[in-house]
mmCIF file of C-alpha atoms in Angstrom:
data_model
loop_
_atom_site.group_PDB
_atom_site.id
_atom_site.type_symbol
_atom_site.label_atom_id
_atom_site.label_comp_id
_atom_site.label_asym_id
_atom_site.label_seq_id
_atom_site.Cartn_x
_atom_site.Cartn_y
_atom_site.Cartn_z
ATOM 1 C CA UNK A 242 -122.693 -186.379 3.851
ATOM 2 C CA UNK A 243 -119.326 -186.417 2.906
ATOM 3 C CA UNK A 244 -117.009 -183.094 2.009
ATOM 4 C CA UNK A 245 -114.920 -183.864 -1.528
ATOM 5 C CA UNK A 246 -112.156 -181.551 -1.393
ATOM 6 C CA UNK A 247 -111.456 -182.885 -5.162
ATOM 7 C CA UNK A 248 -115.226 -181.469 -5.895
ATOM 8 C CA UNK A 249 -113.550 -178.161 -4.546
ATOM 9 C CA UNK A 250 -110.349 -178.036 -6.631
ATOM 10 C CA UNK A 251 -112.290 -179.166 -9.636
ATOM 11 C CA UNK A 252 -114.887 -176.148 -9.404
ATOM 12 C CA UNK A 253 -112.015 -173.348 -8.146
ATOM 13 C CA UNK A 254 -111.897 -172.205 -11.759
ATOM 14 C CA UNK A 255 -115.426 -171.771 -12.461
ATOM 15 C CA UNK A 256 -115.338 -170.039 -9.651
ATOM 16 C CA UNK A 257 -112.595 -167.173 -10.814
ATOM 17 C CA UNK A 258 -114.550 -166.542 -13.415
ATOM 18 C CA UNK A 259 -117.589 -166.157 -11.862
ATOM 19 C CA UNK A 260 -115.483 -164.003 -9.194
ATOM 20 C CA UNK A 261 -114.732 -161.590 -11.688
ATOM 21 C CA UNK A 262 -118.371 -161.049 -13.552
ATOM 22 C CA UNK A 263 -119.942 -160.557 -9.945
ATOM 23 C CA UNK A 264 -117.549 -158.065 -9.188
ATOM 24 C CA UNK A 265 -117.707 -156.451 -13.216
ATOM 25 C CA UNK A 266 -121.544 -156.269 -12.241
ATOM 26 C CA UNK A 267 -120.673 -154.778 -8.615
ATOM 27 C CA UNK A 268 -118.411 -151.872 -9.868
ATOM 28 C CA UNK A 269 -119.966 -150.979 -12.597
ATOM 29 C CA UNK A 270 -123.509 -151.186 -11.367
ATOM 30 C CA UNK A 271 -122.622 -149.035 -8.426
ATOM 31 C CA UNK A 272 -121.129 -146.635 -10.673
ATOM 32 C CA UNK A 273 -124.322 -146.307 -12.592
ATOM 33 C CA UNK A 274 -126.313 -146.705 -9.384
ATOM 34 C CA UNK A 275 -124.285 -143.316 -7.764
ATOM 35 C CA UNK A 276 -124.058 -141.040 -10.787
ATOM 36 C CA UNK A 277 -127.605 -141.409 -11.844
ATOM 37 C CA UNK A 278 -128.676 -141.135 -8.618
ATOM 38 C CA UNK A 279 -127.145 -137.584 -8.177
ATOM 39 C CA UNK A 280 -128.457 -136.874 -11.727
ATOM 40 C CA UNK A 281 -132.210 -138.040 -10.327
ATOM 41 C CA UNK A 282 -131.136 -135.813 -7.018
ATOM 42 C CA UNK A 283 -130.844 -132.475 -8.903
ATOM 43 C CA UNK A 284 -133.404 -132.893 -11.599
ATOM 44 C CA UNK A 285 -135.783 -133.069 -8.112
ATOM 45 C CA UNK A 286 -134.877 -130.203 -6.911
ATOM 46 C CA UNK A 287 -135.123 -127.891 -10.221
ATOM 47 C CA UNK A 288 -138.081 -125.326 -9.700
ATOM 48 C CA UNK A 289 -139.773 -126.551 -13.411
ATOM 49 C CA UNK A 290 -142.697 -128.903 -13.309
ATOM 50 C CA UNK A 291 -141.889 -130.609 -16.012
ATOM 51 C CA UNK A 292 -138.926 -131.559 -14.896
ATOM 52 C CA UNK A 293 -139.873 -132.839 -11.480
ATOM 53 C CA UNK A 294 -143.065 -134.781 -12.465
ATOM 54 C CA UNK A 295 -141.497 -137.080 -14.984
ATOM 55 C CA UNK A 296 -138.386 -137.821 -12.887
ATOM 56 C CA UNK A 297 -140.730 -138.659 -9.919
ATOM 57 C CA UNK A 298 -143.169 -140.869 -12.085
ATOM 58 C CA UNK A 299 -140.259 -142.915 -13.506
ATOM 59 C CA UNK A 300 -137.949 -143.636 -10.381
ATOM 60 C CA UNK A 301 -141.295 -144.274 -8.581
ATOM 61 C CA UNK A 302 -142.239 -147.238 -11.669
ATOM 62 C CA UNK A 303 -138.631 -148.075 -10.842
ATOM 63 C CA UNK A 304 -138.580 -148.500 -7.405
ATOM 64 C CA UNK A 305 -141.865 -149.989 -6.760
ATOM 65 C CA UNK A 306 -141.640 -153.017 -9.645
ATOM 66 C CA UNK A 307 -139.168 -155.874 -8.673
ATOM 67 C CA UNK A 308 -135.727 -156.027 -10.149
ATOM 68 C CA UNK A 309 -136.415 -159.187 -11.797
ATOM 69 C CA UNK A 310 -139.489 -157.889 -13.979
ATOM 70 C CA UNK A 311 -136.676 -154.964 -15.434
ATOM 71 C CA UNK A 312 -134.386 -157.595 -15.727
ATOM 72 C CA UNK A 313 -136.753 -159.761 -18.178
ATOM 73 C CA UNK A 314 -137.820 -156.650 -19.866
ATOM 74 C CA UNK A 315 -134.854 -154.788 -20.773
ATOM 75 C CA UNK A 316 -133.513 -158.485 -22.211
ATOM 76 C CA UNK A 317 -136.193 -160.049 -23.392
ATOM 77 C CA UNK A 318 -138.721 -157.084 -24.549
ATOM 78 C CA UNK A 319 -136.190 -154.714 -25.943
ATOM 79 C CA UNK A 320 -134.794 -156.914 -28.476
ATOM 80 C CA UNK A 321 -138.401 -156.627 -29.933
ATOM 81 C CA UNK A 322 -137.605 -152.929 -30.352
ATOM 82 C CA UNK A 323 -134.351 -153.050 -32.044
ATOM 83 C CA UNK A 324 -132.475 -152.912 -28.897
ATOM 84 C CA UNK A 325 -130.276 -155.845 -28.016
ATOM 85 C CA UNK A 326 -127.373 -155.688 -25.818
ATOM 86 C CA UNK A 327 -125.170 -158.208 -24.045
ATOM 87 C CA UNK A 328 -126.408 -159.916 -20.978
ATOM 88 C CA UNK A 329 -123.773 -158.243 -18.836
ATOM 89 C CA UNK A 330 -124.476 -154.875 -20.218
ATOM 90 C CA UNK A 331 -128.415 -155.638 -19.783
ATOM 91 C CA UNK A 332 -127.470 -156.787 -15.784
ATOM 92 C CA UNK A 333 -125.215 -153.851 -15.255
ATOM 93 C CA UNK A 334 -127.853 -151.282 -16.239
ATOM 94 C CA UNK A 335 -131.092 -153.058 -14.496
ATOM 95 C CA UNK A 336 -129.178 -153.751 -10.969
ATOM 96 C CA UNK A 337 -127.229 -149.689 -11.888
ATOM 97 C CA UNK A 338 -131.143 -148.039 -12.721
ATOM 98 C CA UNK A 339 -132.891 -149.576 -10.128
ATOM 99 C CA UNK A 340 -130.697 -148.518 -7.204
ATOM 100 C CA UNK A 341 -130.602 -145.379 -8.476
ATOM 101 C CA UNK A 342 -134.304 -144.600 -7.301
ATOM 102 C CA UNK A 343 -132.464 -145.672 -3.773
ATOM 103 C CA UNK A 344 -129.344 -143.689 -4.119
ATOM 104 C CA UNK A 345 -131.482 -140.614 -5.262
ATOM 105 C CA UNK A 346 -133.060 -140.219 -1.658
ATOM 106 C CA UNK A 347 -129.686 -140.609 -0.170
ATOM 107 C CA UNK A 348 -128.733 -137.757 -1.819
ATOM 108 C CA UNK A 349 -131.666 -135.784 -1.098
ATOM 109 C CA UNK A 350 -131.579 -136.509 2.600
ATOM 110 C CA UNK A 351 -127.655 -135.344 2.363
ATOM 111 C CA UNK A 352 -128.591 -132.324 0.311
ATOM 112 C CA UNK A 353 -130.798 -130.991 3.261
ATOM 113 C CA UNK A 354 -128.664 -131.668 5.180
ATOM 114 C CA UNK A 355 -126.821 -129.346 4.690
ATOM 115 C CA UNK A 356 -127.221 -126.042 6.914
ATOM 116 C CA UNK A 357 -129.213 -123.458 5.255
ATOM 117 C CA UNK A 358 -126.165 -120.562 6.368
ATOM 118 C CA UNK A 359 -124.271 -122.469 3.647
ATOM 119 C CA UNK A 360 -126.815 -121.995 1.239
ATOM 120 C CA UNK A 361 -127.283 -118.210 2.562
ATOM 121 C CA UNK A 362 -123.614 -117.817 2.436
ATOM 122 C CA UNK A 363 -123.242 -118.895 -1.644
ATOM 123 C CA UNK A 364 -126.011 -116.197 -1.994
ATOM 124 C CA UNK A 365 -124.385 -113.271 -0.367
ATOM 125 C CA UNK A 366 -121.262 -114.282 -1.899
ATOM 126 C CA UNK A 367 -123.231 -114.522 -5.876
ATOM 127 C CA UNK A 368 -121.978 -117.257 -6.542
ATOM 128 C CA UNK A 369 -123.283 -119.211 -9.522
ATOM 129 C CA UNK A 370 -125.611 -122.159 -9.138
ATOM 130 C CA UNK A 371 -123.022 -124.267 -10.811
ATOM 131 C CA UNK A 372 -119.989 -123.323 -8.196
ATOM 132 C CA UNK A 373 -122.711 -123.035 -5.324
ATOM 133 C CA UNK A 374 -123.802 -126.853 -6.084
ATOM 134 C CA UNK A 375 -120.140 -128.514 -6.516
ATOM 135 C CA UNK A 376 -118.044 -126.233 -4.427
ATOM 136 C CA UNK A 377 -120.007 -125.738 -1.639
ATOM 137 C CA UNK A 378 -123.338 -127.760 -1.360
ATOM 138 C CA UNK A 379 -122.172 -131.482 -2.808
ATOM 139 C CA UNK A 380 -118.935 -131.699 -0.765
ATOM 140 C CA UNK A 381 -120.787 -131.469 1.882
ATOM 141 C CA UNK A 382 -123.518 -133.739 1.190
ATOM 142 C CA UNK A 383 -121.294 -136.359 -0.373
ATOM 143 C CA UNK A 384 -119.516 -136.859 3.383
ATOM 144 C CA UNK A 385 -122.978 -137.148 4.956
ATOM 145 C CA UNK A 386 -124.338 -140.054 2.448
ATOM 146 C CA UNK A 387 -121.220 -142.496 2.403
ATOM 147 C CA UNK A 388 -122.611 -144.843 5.029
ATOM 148 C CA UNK A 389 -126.085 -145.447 3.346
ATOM 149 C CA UNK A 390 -124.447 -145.079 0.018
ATOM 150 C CA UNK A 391 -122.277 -148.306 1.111
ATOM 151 C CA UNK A 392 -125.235 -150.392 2.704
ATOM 152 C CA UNK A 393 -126.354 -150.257 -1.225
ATOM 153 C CA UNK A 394 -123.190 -151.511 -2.638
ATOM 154 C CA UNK A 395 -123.935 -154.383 -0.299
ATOM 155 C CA UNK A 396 -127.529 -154.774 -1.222
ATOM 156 C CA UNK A 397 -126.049 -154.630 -4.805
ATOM 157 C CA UNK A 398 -123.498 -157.576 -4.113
ATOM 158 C CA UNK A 399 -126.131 -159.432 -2.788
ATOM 159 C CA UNK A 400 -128.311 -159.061 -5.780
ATOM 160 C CA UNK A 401 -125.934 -160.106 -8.640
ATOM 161 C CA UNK A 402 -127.142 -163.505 -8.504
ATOM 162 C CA UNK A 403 -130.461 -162.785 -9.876
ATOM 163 C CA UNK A 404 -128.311 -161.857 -13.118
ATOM 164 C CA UNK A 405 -128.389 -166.092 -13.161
ATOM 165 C CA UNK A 406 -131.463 -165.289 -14.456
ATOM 166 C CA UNK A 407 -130.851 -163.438 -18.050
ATOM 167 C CA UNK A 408 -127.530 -165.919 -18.799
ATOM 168 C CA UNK A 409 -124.987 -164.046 -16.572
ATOM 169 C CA UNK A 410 -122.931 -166.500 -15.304
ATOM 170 C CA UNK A 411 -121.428 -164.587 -12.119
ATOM 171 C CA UNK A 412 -120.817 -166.816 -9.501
ATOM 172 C CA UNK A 413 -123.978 -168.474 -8.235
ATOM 173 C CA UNK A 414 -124.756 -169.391 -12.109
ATOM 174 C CA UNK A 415 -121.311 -170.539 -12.300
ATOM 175 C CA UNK A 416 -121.609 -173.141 -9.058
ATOM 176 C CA UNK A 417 -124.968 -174.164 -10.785
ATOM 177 C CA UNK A 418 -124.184 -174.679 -13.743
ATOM 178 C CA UNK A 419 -121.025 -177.037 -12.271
ATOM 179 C CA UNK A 420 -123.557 -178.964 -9.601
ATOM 180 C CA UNK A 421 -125.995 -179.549 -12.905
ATOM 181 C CA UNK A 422 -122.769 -181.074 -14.335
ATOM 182 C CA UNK A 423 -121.000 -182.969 -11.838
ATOM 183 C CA UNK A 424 -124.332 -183.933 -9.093
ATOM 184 C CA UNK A 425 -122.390 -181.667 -6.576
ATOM 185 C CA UNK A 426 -123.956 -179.150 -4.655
ATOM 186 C CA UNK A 427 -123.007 -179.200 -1.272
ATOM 187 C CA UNK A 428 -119.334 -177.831 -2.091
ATOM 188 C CA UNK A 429 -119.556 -175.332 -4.884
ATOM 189 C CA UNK A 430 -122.668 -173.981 -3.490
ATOM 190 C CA UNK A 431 -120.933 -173.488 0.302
ATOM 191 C CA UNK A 432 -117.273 -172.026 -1.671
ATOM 192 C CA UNK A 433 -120.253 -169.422 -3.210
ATOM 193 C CA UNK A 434 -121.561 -168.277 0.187
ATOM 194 C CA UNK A 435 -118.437 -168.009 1.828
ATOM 195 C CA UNK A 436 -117.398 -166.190 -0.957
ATOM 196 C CA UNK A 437 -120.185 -163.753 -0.362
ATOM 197 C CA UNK A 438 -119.469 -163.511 3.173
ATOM 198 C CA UNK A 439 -115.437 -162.541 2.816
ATOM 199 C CA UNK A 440 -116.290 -159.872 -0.135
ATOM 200 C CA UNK A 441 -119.069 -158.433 1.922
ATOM 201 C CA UNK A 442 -116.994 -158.251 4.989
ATOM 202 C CA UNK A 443 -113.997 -156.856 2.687
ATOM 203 C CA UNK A 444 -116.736 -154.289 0.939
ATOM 204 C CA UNK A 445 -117.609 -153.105 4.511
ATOM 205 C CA UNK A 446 -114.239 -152.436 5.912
ATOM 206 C CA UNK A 447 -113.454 -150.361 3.238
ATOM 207 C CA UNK A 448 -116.346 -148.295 3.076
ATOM 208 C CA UNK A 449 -115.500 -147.465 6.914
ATOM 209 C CA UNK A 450 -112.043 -146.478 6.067
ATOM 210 C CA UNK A 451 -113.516 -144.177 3.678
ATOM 211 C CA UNK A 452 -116.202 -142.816 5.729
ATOM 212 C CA UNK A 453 -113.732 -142.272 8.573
ATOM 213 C CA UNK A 454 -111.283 -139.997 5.871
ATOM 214 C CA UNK A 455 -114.060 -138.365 4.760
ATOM 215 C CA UNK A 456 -114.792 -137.060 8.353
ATOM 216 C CA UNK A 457 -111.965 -135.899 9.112
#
């Protein structure tokens, strides 16, 4: 086996734009992934029934059926229903809603977490539920739930490839799509991993930095 560097120039921009929809999906995915998770969170801890139940039924269905069966139906199913989006959009909001059921026990476990004098101290003070949770509670969580909160945006990265499998082209589908084309898969598929390798690296370091200002 032979390495074409020619093989490598020639799929360099495929690879750009595949880059830039894995990291579209990434961002925007996580962003999802975060603020619905916090939503899920606080909906858990409300003292109505019928608020808890139906929360805890559907990020259960979500977390226990495979990312792949969500993908299919949101793409393939909802169009029967009237509701058709892009393949992007469709990937963003199946990789963003099913690490939410993930990111909502991160938040939990950061929640009570916090020390119960805080809570007792928002009390004495009467202070509303809305200033208690976001002045006092959530800051505090937030620090505490970084770390896991980043081993998801990994898990995320890692994931984007199955969006190969609704017509995404991020950049797995994009080295596939040029082997299919050109008989050459040693080098496009290798530039892919290493690619994986640097941005997860990158992803990590960054997260640290964060968690480290956070502490301080």
């Amino acid at each position: 086996m032979t390495w074409d560097w020619s093989a490598v120039r020639e799929f360099m921009p495929h690879f750009w734009d595949g880059l830039l929809v894995t990291l579209q999906a990434l961002v925007l995915g996580s962003l999802i992934s975060f603020s619905l998770g916090l939503v899920w969170a606080l909906l858990m801890r409300t003292p109505t029934r019928w608020v808890r139940w139906p929360v805890g039924v559907v990020t259960e269905f979500v977390r226990n059926t495979p990312l792949l069966v969500q993908l299919f139906f949101l793409f393939y199913v909802l169009p029967e229903w009237g509701l058709t989006f892009s393949a992007l959009t469709t990937g963003v909001f199946a990789i963003g809603l099913h690490y939410s059921t993930y990111t909502m026990q991160v938040y939990r476990a950061g929640i009570e977490a916090v020390p119960a004098g805080q809570w007792e101290a928002a009390k004495a003070l009467s202070l509303p539920a809305r200033r208690t949770w976001f002045a006092v509670i959530l800051p505090q969580a937030v620090r505490r739930v970084v770390p896991p909160l980043g081993n998801y945006v990994i898990s995320m990265l890692k994931d984007t490839p199955i969006l190969m499998s609704i017509t995404v082209l991020e950049m797995l589908g994009q080295a596939r799509l040029f082997s299919q084309q050109h008989f050459q898969f040693t080098e496009p598929v290798t530039v892919i991993g290493v690619a994986f390798i640097v941005i997860s690296y990158l992803a990590s370091l960054l997260l640290r930095t964060l968690e480290r200002r956070l502490v301080r």
